[in-house]
mmCIF file of C-alpha atoms in Angstrom:
data_model
loop_
_atom_site.group_PDB
_atom_site.id
_atom_site.type_symbol
_atom_site.label_atom_id
_atom_site.label_comp_id
_atom_site.label_asym_id
_atom_site.label_seq_id
_atom_site.Cartn_x
_atom_site.Cartn_y
_atom_site.Cartn_z
ATOM 1 C CA UNK A 1 0.000 0.000 0.000
ATOM 2 C CA UNK A 2 1.350 3.464 -0.916
ATOM 3 C CA UNK A 3 2.153 5.840 1.928
ATOM 4 C CA UNK A 4 -0.540 8.479 2.597
ATOM 5 C CA UNK A 5 0.913 12.007 2.608
ATOM 6 C CA UNK A 6 -0.134 14.509 5.224
ATOM 7 C CA UNK A 7 -1.408 17.957 4.197
ATOM 8 C CA UNK A 8 1.921 19.549 5.186
ATOM 9 C CA UNK A 9 3.837 17.067 3.018
ATOM 10 C CA UNK A 10 1.512 17.741 0.049
ATOM 11 C CA UNK A 11 2.006 21.510 0.438
ATOM 12 C CA UNK A 12 5.802 21.064 0.617
ATOM 13 C CA UNK A 13 5.792 18.895 -2.537
ATOM 14 C CA UNK A 14 3.681 21.385 -4.516
ATOM 15 C CA UNK A 15 5.953 24.201 -3.398
ATOM 16 C CA UNK A 16 9.060 22.273 -4.535
ATOM 17 C CA UNK A 17 7.500 21.623 -7.974
ATOM 18 C CA UNK A 18 6.533 25.263 -8.430
ATOM 19 C CA UNK A 19 10.046 26.472 -7.525
ATOM 20 C CA UNK A 20 11.690 23.900 -9.811
ATOM 21 C CA UNK A 21 13.393 21.948 -7.033
ATOM 22 C CA UNK A 22 11.652 18.767 -8.250
ATOM 23 C CA UNK A 23 11.768 17.835 -11.940
ATOM 24 C CA UNK A 24 8.597 15.888 -12.806
ATOM 25 C CA UNK A 25 9.985 14.536 -16.135
ATOM 26 C CA UNK A 26 13.116 13.279 -14.396
ATOM 27 C CA UNK A 27 11.067 11.592 -11.690
ATOM 28 C CA UNK A 28 8.930 9.851 -14.339
ATOM 29 C CA UNK A 29 11.994 8.615 -16.246
ATOM 30 C CA UNK A 30 13.532 7.229 -13.036
ATOM 31 C CA UNK A 31 10.268 5.418 -12.277
ATOM 32 C CA UNK A 32 10.268 3.878 -15.784
ATOM 33 C CA UNK A 33 13.885 2.733 -15.351
ATOM 34 C CA UNK A 34 12.974 0.916 -12.133
ATOM 35 C CA UNK A 35 10.366 -1.149 -14.015
ATOM 36 C CA UNK A 36 12.919 -2.398 -16.563
ATOM 37 C CA UNK A 37 14.627 -5.687 -15.716
ATOM 38 C CA UNK A 38 17.663 -6.722 -17.750
ATOM 39 C CA UNK A 39 17.537 -10.234 -19.232
ATOM 40 C CA UNK A 40 20.357 -11.889 -21.142
ATOM 41 C CA UNK A 41 18.907 -14.308 -23.731
ATOM 42 C CA UNK A 42 22.360 -15.844 -24.187
ATOM 43 C CA UNK A 43 22.342 -16.878 -20.515
ATOM 44 C CA UNK A 44 18.797 -17.949 -19.610
ATOM 45 C CA UNK A 45 18.208 -18.992 -15.999
ATOM 46 C CA UNK A 46 18.077 -22.776 -15.951
ATOM 47 C CA UNK A 47 16.942 -23.139 -12.330
ATOM 48 C CA UNK A 48 14.275 -21.349 -10.337
ATOM 49 C CA UNK A 49 14.871 -19.671 -6.982
ATOM 50 C CA UNK A 50 12.979 -22.521 -5.300
ATOM 51 C CA UNK A 51 15.305 -25.106 -6.860
ATOM 52 C CA UNK A 52 18.383 -23.109 -5.848
ATOM 53 C CA UNK A 53 17.061 -22.899 -2.266
ATOM 54 C CA UNK A 54 16.641 -26.679 -2.237
ATOM 55 C CA UNK A 55 20.235 -27.102 -3.411
ATOM 56 C CA UNK A 56 21.318 -24.745 -0.645
ATOM 57 C CA UNK A 57 19.472 -26.814 1.996
ATOM 58 C CA UNK A 58 21.029 -30.038 0.658
ATOM 59 C CA UNK A 59 24.514 -28.578 0.910
ATOM 60 C CA UNK A 60 23.926 -27.008 4.325
ATOM 61 C CA UNK A 61 23.330 -30.578 5.511
ATOM 62 C CA UNK A 62 26.499 -31.622 3.649
ATOM 63 C CA UNK A 63 28.515 -28.832 5.322
ATOM 64 C CA UNK A 64 27.378 -29.932 8.802
ATOM 65 C CA UNK A 65 28.389 -33.531 8.094
ATOM 66 C CA UNK A 66 31.879 -32.722 6.815
ATOM 67 C CA UNK A 67 32.423 -30.189 9.630
ATOM 68 C CA UNK A 68 32.108 -33.016 12.150
ATOM 69 C CA UNK A 69 34.299 -35.343 10.078
ATOM 70 C CA UNK A 70 37.097 -32.820 9.479
ATOM 71 C CA UNK A 71 37.121 -31.687 13.109
ATOM 72 C CA UNK A 72 37.867 -35.285 14.110
ATOM 73 C CA UNK A 73 40.394 -35.882 11.323
ATOM 74 C CA UNK A 74 42.332 -32.649 11.876
ATOM 75 C CA UNK A 75 41.867 -32.557 15.667
ATOM 76 C CA UNK A 76 41.138 -28.844 15.657
ATOM 77 C CA UNK A 77 38.197 -26.466 15.337
ATOM 78 C CA UNK A 78 36.651 -26.569 11.844
ATOM 79 C CA UNK A 79 33.768 -24.389 10.662
ATOM 80 C CA UNK A 80 32.108 -24.785 7.262
ATOM 81 C CA UNK A 81 29.123 -22.870 5.948
ATOM 82 C CA UNK A 82 27.406 -22.291 2.597
ATOM 83 C CA UNK A 83 28.045 -18.709 1.456
ATOM 84 C CA UNK A 84 26.280 -18.638 -1.935
ATOM 85 C CA UNK A 85 24.444 -20.657 -4.576
ATOM 86 C CA UNK A 86 24.725 -19.186 -8.093
ATOM 87 C CA UNK A 87 23.999 -20.220 -11.660
ATOM 88 C CA UNK A 88 26.639 -18.989 -14.102
ATOM 89 C CA UNK A 89 28.287 -20.207 -17.283
ATOM 90 C CA UNK A 90 31.050 -22.798 -17.048
ATOM 91 C CA UNK A 91 33.489 -20.302 -18.548
ATOM 92 C CA UNK A 92 32.716 -17.781 -15.788
ATOM 93 C CA UNK A 93 33.269 -20.453 -13.137
ATOM 94 C CA UNK A 94 36.697 -21.370 -14.548
ATOM 95 C CA UNK A 95 37.673 -17.694 -14.666
ATOM 96 C CA UNK A 96 36.532 -17.114 -11.066
ATOM 97 C CA UNK A 97 38.855 -19.686 -9.467
ATOM 98 C CA UNK A 98 42.650 -19.288 -9.015
ATOM 99 C CA UNK A 99 45.010 -20.323 -11.822
ATOM 100 C CA UNK A 100 46.634 -22.770 -9.394
ATOM 101 C CA UNK A 101 44.145 -24.612 -7.188
ATOM 102 C CA UNK A 102 43.084 -28.125 -6.147
ATOM 103 C CA UNK A 103 40.417 -29.522 -8.498
ATOM 104 C CA UNK A 104 38.711 -32.875 -8.085
ATOM 105 C CA UNK A 105 36.553 -34.188 -10.939
ATOM 106 C CA UNK A 106 34.105 -36.833 -9.787
ATOM 107 C CA UNK A 107 31.170 -38.870 -11.066
ATOM 108 C CA UNK A 108 27.815 -38.845 -9.276
ATOM 109 C CA UNK A 109 27.093 -42.524 -9.927
ATOM 110 C CA UNK A 110 23.394 -42.599 -10.802
ATOM 111 C CA UNK A 111 23.560 -39.243 -12.633
ATOM 112 C CA UNK A 112 25.315 -39.071 -15.995
ATOM 113 C CA UNK A 113 28.186 -36.620 -16.202
ATOM 114 C CA UNK A 114 30.860 -35.186 -13.935
ATOM 115 C CA UNK A 115 30.997 -32.481 -11.288
ATOM 116 C CA UNK A 116 33.908 -30.511 -9.829
ATOM 117 C CA UNK A 117 35.009 -29.969 -6.234
ATOM 118 C CA UNK A 118 37.492 -27.083 -5.962
ATOM 119 C CA UNK A 119 39.407 -26.222 -2.796
ATOM 120 C CA UNK A 120 41.426 -23.038 -2.585
ATOM 121 C CA UNK A 121 45.151 -23.691 -1.928
ATOM 122 C CA UNK A 122 45.083 -21.483 1.189
ATOM 123 C CA UNK A 123 42.894 -24.042 2.965
ATOM 124 C CA UNK A 124 44.044 -27.184 1.082
ATOM 125 C CA UNK A 125 47.645 -26.853 2.289
ATOM 126 C CA UNK A 126 46.450 -26.043 5.807
ATOM 127 C CA UNK A 127 44.550 -29.356 5.825
ATOM 128 C CA UNK A 128 47.618 -31.162 4.438
ATOM 129 C CA UNK A 129 49.844 -29.607 7.117
ATOM 130 C CA UNK A 130 47.433 -30.724 9.879
ATOM 131 C CA UNK A 131 47.259 -34.257 8.447
ATOM 132 C CA UNK A 132 51.068 -34.409 8.430
ATOM 133 C CA UNK A 133 51.186 -33.468 12.122
ATOM 134 C CA UNK A 134 51.781 -29.714 11.796
ATOM 135 C CA UNK A 135 49.755 -27.005 13.527
ATOM 136 C CA UNK A 136 48.380 -25.683 10.213
ATOM 137 C CA UNK A 137 48.749 -22.091 11.351
ATOM 138 C CA UNK A 138 52.158 -21.133 9.953
ATOM 139 C CA UNK A 139 52.592 -19.369 6.634
ATOM 140 C CA UNK A 140 52.677 -22.086 3.978
ATOM 141 C CA UNK A 141 53.960 -22.040 0.408
ATOM 142 C CA UNK A 142 50.642 -22.337 -1.379
ATOM 143 C CA UNK A 143 51.510 -21.189 -4.912
ATOM 144 C CA UNK A 144 52.843 -24.533 -6.106
ATOM 145 C CA UNK A 145 51.491 -27.863 -7.276
ATOM 146 C CA UNK A 146 51.062 -30.541 -4.581
ATOM 147 C CA UNK A 147 53.636 -33.312 -4.418
ATOM 148 C CA UNK A 148 52.680 -36.929 -5.175
ATOM 149 C CA UNK A 149 52.469 -37.711 -1.449
ATOM 150 C CA UNK A 150 50.349 -34.618 -0.747
ATOM 151 C CA UNK A 151 48.042 -35.534 -3.645
ATOM 152 C CA UNK A 152 47.532 -39.075 -2.309
ATOM 153 C CA UNK A 153 46.778 -37.793 1.192
ATOM 154 C CA UNK A 154 44.308 -35.201 -0.129
ATOM 155 C CA UNK A 155 42.684 -37.826 -2.372
ATOM 156 C CA UNK A 156 41.854 -39.896 0.716
ATOM 157 C CA UNK A 157 40.394 -36.954 2.636
ATOM 158 C CA UNK A 158 38.448 -35.778 -0.451
ATOM 159 C CA UNK A 159 37.012 -39.282 -0.928
ATOM 160 C CA UNK A 160 35.654 -39.054 2.634
ATOM 161 C CA UNK A 161 34.275 -35.566 1.981
ATOM 162 C CA UNK A 162 32.518 -36.673 -1.213
ATOM 163 C CA UNK A 163 31.142 -39.729 0.596
ATOM 164 C CA UNK A 164 28.938 -37.415 2.673
ATOM 165 C CA UNK A 165 27.246 -36.139 -0.494
ATOM 166 C CA UNK A 166 25.351 -39.448 -0.596
ATOM 167 C CA UNK A 167 23.867 -38.696 2.826
ATOM 168 C CA UNK A 168 23.046 -35.078 1.898
ATOM 169 C CA UNK A 169 21.319 -36.028 -1.398
ATOM 170 C CA UNK A 170 19.462 -39.111 -0.122
ATOM 171 C CA UNK A 171 16.074 -37.357 0.209
ATOM 172 C CA UNK A 172 16.207 -36.251 -3.452
ATOM 173 C CA UNK A 173 18.047 -39.036 -5.259
ATOM 174 C CA UNK A 174 20.664 -41.707 -4.691
ATOM 175 C CA UNK A 175 24.180 -40.607 -5.611
ATOM 176 C CA UNK A 176 27.478 -42.483 -5.356
ATOM 177 C CA UNK A 177 30.338 -40.003 -5.900
ATOM 178 C CA UNK A 178 33.608 -41.448 -7.215
ATOM 179 C CA UNK A 179 36.788 -39.488 -7.950
ATOM 180 C CA UNK A 180 37.830 -39.576 -11.633
ATOM 181 C CA UNK A 181 40.908 -37.364 -11.556
ATOM 182 C CA UNK A 182 42.640 -34.541 -9.691
ATOM 183 C CA UNK A 183 44.129 -31.481 -11.334
ATOM 184 C CA UNK A 184 45.702 -28.179 -10.282
ATOM 185 C CA UNK A 185 45.197 -26.102 -13.466
ATOM 186 C CA UNK A 186 41.566 -25.184 -14.280
ATOM 187 C CA UNK A 187 42.411 -24.659 -17.957
ATOM 188 C CA UNK A 188 42.986 -28.420 -18.318
ATOM 189 C CA UNK A 189 39.449 -29.232 -17.151
ATOM 190 C CA UNK A 190 36.562 -29.174 -19.636
ATOM 191 C CA UNK A 191 33.564 -31.161 -18.382
ATOM 192 C CA UNK A 192 30.992 -29.150 -20.434
ATOM 193 C CA UNK A 193 30.975 -26.421 -23.083
ATOM 194 C CA UNK A 194 32.111 -22.902 -22.100
ATOM 195 C CA UNK A 195 28.610 -21.415 -22.416
ATOM 196 C CA UNK A 196 26.831 -24.272 -20.617
ATOM 197 C CA UNK A 197 25.110 -23.169 -17.406
ATOM 198 C CA UNK A 198 26.358 -24.576 -14.116
ATOM 199 C CA UNK A 199 25.287 -24.283 -10.479
ATOM 200 C CA UNK A 200 28.122 -23.284 -8.155
ATOM 201 C CA UNK A 201 27.768 -23.829 -4.400
ATOM 202 C CA UNK A 202 30.421 -21.903 -2.463
ATOM 203 C CA UNK A 203 31.524 -22.744 1.081
ATOM 204 C CA UNK A 204 33.723 -20.889 3.535
ATOM 205 C CA UNK A 205 36.022 -23.241 5.464
ATOM 206 C CA UNK A 206 37.809 -22.167 8.645
ATOM 207 C CA UNK A 207 40.490 -24.414 10.122
ATOM 208 C CA UNK A 208 41.751 -22.812 13.311
ATOM 209 C CA UNK A 209 42.591 -19.233 12.307
ATOM 210 C CA UNK A 210 42.994 -20.059 8.610
ATOM 211 C CA UNK A 211 40.118 -19.696 6.150
ATOM 212 C CA UNK A 212 39.538 -20.484 2.498
ATOM 213 C CA UNK A 213 36.884 -21.188 -0.120
ATOM 214 C CA UNK A 214 35.566 -24.499 -1.440
ATOM 215 C CA UNK A 215 33.311 -24.677 -4.510
ATOM 216 C CA UNK A 216 31.153 -27.452 -5.916
ATOM 217 C CA UNK A 217 30.216 -27.070 -9.592
ATOM 218 C CA UNK A 218 27.236 -28.992 -11.023
ATOM 219 C CA UNK A 219 26.714 -28.693 -14.822
ATOM 220 C CA UNK A 220 23.069 -28.284 -15.804
ATOM 221 C CA UNK A 221 23.028 -31.523 -17.925
ATOM 222 C CA UNK A 222 23.971 -33.425 -14.754
ATOM 223 C CA UNK A 223 21.054 -32.018 -12.734
ATOM 224 C CA UNK A 224 18.423 -31.805 -15.512
ATOM 225 C CA UNK A 225 17.122 -35.413 -14.993
ATOM 226 C CA UNK A 226 16.221 -34.648 -11.351
ATOM 227 C CA UNK A 227 15.324 -30.964 -11.671
ATOM 228 C CA UNK A 228 11.641 -31.733 -10.919
ATOM 229 C CA UNK A 229 12.705 -33.119 -7.526
ATOM 230 C CA UNK A 230 14.550 -29.936 -6.603
ATOM 231 C CA UNK A 231 11.531 -28.257 -5.089
ATOM 232 C CA UNK A 232 11.124 -27.573 -1.393
ATOM 233 C CA UNK A 233 7.711 -29.268 -1.472
ATOM 234 C CA UNK A 234 9.141 -32.520 -2.869
ATOM 235 C CA UNK A 235 12.128 -32.413 -0.520
ATOM 236 C CA UNK A 236 10.062 -31.862 2.620
ATOM 237 C CA UNK A 237 7.460 -34.443 1.546
ATOM 238 C CA UNK A 238 10.264 -37.010 1.389
ATOM 239 C CA UNK A 239 11.541 -35.930 4.791
ATOM 240 C CA UNK A 240 8.084 -36.301 6.358
ATOM 241 C CA UNK A 241 6.758 -39.308 4.416
ATOM 242 C CA UNK A 242 4.415 -41.559 6.335
ATOM 243 C CA UNK A 243 5.741 -44.730 7.931
ATOM 244 C CA UNK A 244 4.165 -47.582 5.965
ATOM 245 C CA UNK A 245 3.630 -51.137 7.172
ATOM 246 C CA UNK A 246 6.428 -52.191 4.803
ATOM 247 C CA UNK A 247 8.834 -49.830 6.604
ATOM 248 C CA UNK A 248 7.782 -51.269 9.950
ATOM 249 C CA UNK A 249 8.395 -54.800 8.692
ATOM 250 C CA UNK A 250 11.904 -53.875 7.515
ATOM 251 C CA UNK A 251 12.705 -52.293 10.883
ATOM 252 C CA UNK A 252 11.224 -55.240 12.768
ATOM 253 C CA UNK A 253 13.202 -57.731 10.664
ATOM 254 C CA UNK A 254 16.455 -55.876 11.331
ATOM 255 C CA UNK A 255 15.759 -55.580 15.055
ATOM 256 C CA UNK A 256 15.113 -59.325 15.248
ATOM 257 C CA UNK A 257 18.696 -59.918 14.070
ATOM 258 C CA UNK A 258 20.257 -57.683 16.720
ATOM 259 C CA UNK A 259 22.251 -59.644 19.307
ATOM 260 C CA UNK A 260 21.955 -58.516 22.930
ATOM 261 C CA UNK A 261 23.651 -59.943 26.036
ATOM 262 C CA UNK A 262 21.395 -61.893 28.447
ATOM 263 C CA UNK A 263 22.810 -61.990 31.989
ATOM 264 C CA UNK A 264 21.428 -63.824 35.019
ATOM 265 C CA UNK A 265 22.538 -62.410 38.356
ATOM 266 C CA UNK A 266 22.948 -65.511 40.563
ATOM 267 C CA UNK A 267 23.816 -63.494 43.634
ATOM 268 C CA UNK A 268 26.577 -61.553 45.344
ATOM 269 C CA UNK A 269 29.195 -61.999 48.017
ATOM 270 C CA UNK A 270 31.647 -59.614 49.696
ATOM 271 C CA UNK A 271 35.250 -60.805 50.026
ATOM 272 C CA UNK A 272 38.442 -58.879 50.574
ATOM 273 C CA UNK A 273 41.268 -58.703 48.038
ATOM 274 C CA UNK A 274 43.483 -61.097 50.019
ATOM 275 C CA UNK A 275 40.743 -63.751 49.892
ATOM 276 C CA UNK A 276 40.171 -63.060 46.194
ATOM 277 C CA UNK A 277 43.788 -63.665 45.124
ATOM 278 C CA UNK A 278 43.892 -66.909 47.129
ATOM 279 C CA UNK A 279 40.900 -68.470 45.306
ATOM 280 C CA UNK A 280 41.659 -71.816 43.672
ATOM 281 C CA UNK A 281 39.838 -74.356 41.545
ATOM 282 C CA UNK A 282 37.309 -76.198 43.705
ATOM 283 C CA UNK A 283 36.740 -73.394 46.238
ATOM 284 C CA UNK A 284 33.065 -72.784 47.069
ATOM 285 C CA UNK A 285 31.554 -69.302 47.535
ATOM 286 C CA UNK A 286 28.235 -68.933 49.365
ATOM 287 C CA UNK A 287 26.102 -66.318 47.604
ATOM 288 C CA UNK A 288 23.415 -64.205 49.272
ATOM 289 C CA UNK A 289 20.564 -65.975 47.419
ATOM 290 C CA UNK A 290 18.753 -69.272 47.892
ATOM 291 C CA UNK A 291 17.697 -71.758 45.195
ATOM 292 C CA UNK A 292 14.007 -70.920 45.636
ATOM 293 C CA UNK A 293 14.494 -67.152 45.328
ATOM 294 C CA UNK A 294 13.840 -65.284 42.054
ATOM 295 C CA UNK A 295 16.905 -64.075 40.203
ATOM 296 C CA UNK A 296 17.313 -60.871 38.189
ATOM 297 C CA UNK A 297 17.662 -61.356 34.429
ATOM 298 C CA UNK A 298 19.343 -58.455 32.634
ATOM 299 C CA UNK A 299 19.047 -57.647 28.939
ATOM 300 C CA UNK A 300 22.022 -55.411 28.283
ATOM 301 C CA UNK A 301 22.191 -53.464 31.521
ATOM 302 C CA UNK A 302 18.415 -53.349 32.123
ATOM 303 C CA UNK A 303 16.538 -55.705 34.449
ATOM 304 C CA UNK A 304 13.751 -57.183 32.287
ATOM 305 C CA UNK A 305 12.743 -60.484 33.935
ATOM 306 C CA UNK A 306 12.540 -62.420 37.223
ATOM 307 C CA UNK A 307 13.391 -66.118 36.940
ATOM 308 C CA UNK A 308 14.043 -69.295 38.967
ATOM 309 C CA UNK A 309 17.243 -71.351 38.441
ATOM 310 C CA UNK A 310 17.083 -75.007 37.416
ATOM 311 C CA UNK A 311 18.294 -77.649 34.965
ATOM 312 C CA UNK A 312 17.286 -78.465 31.396
ATOM 313 C CA UNK A 313 18.668 -81.947 30.858
ATOM 314 C CA UNK A 314 22.295 -81.641 31.909
ATOM 315 C CA UNK A 315 22.438 -77.871 31.276
ATOM 316 C CA UNK A 316 21.808 -75.046 33.709
ATOM 317 C CA UNK A 317 18.685 -73.075 32.845
ATOM 318 C CA UNK A 318 16.213 -70.506 34.153
ATOM 319 C CA UNK A 319 12.433 -70.410 34.151
ATOM 320 C CA UNK A 320 10.937 -66.934 33.516
ATOM 321 C CA UNK A 321 8.476 -66.119 36.287
ATOM 322 C CA UNK A 322 7.819 -62.404 35.768
ATOM 323 C CA UNK A 323 8.243 -59.735 33.066
ATOM 324 C CA UNK A 324 9.279 -56.348 34.417
ATOM 325 C CA UNK A 325 7.510 -53.500 32.629
ATOM 326 C CA UNK A 326 9.377 -50.171 32.519
ATOM 327 C CA UNK A 327 7.389 -47.387 30.939
ATOM 328 C CA UNK A 328 6.831 -48.064 27.242
ATOM 329 C CA UNK A 329 10.080 -49.982 26.728
#
């Protein structure tokens, strides 16, 4: 709703027009300019804002997962957050990253095509230094290609990082990332045509007091087959899907295969350490229970049953006398 002017404001506006302080033609032209929105037909938007928001949510989950993993691997404070999600041409992406960087080209498994994971050298060499036992905080020589050993070490850590993409994407589609090659010069990488649109997800990574940028580049042909699933409605419907009887059966079947320890507490006795170390084969200990008294039966560390001791053939056995209910367990 437009603002309602008071009488004093109307009088002041009329006075400014009459004195020439306000140019009506100029004001009209400025208003027309505001209505014009530039559109480049050579670079049409391939993805809607809703689809980009879904990609952002997927990769916010991914960033939380790898934050926990890297904190444990590097044994230091690691913070990772999504800073932007943009759709640009592949040529613009290549031009936006350093001439010497750490590029990982990987397949997505179920999706045809390749994607790129790029880590800025400022943070890549900090991670390498931490993995090699350094503190990661000293000034490192970052404007060089990694050695063969450094490349192998980073390949292992990057394989773990990419593994968490499967978990992040699981509510949209199944992906199985696999590293194809690693490169340090972006000019040697051409996964799509220069004018092909790509989605670039940028992350800020902080390791201790060092920070750097990581980018994930998805070409549009890679995402096109699942673009209909990249809506918030679809994503949240998958997150909140109803539990069907089939799901219950799967859970029940898996629980039935879980092995748990069953322990019968036959009784207790207090002895001192001197008596304990003198125990020998054949010694008899008198417990504080009798043969006609119920024994506690533990499942794990929880008391679940009361039972009486006895024999089943030549084997010791118990007879369940009472089931102990504890809340809804």
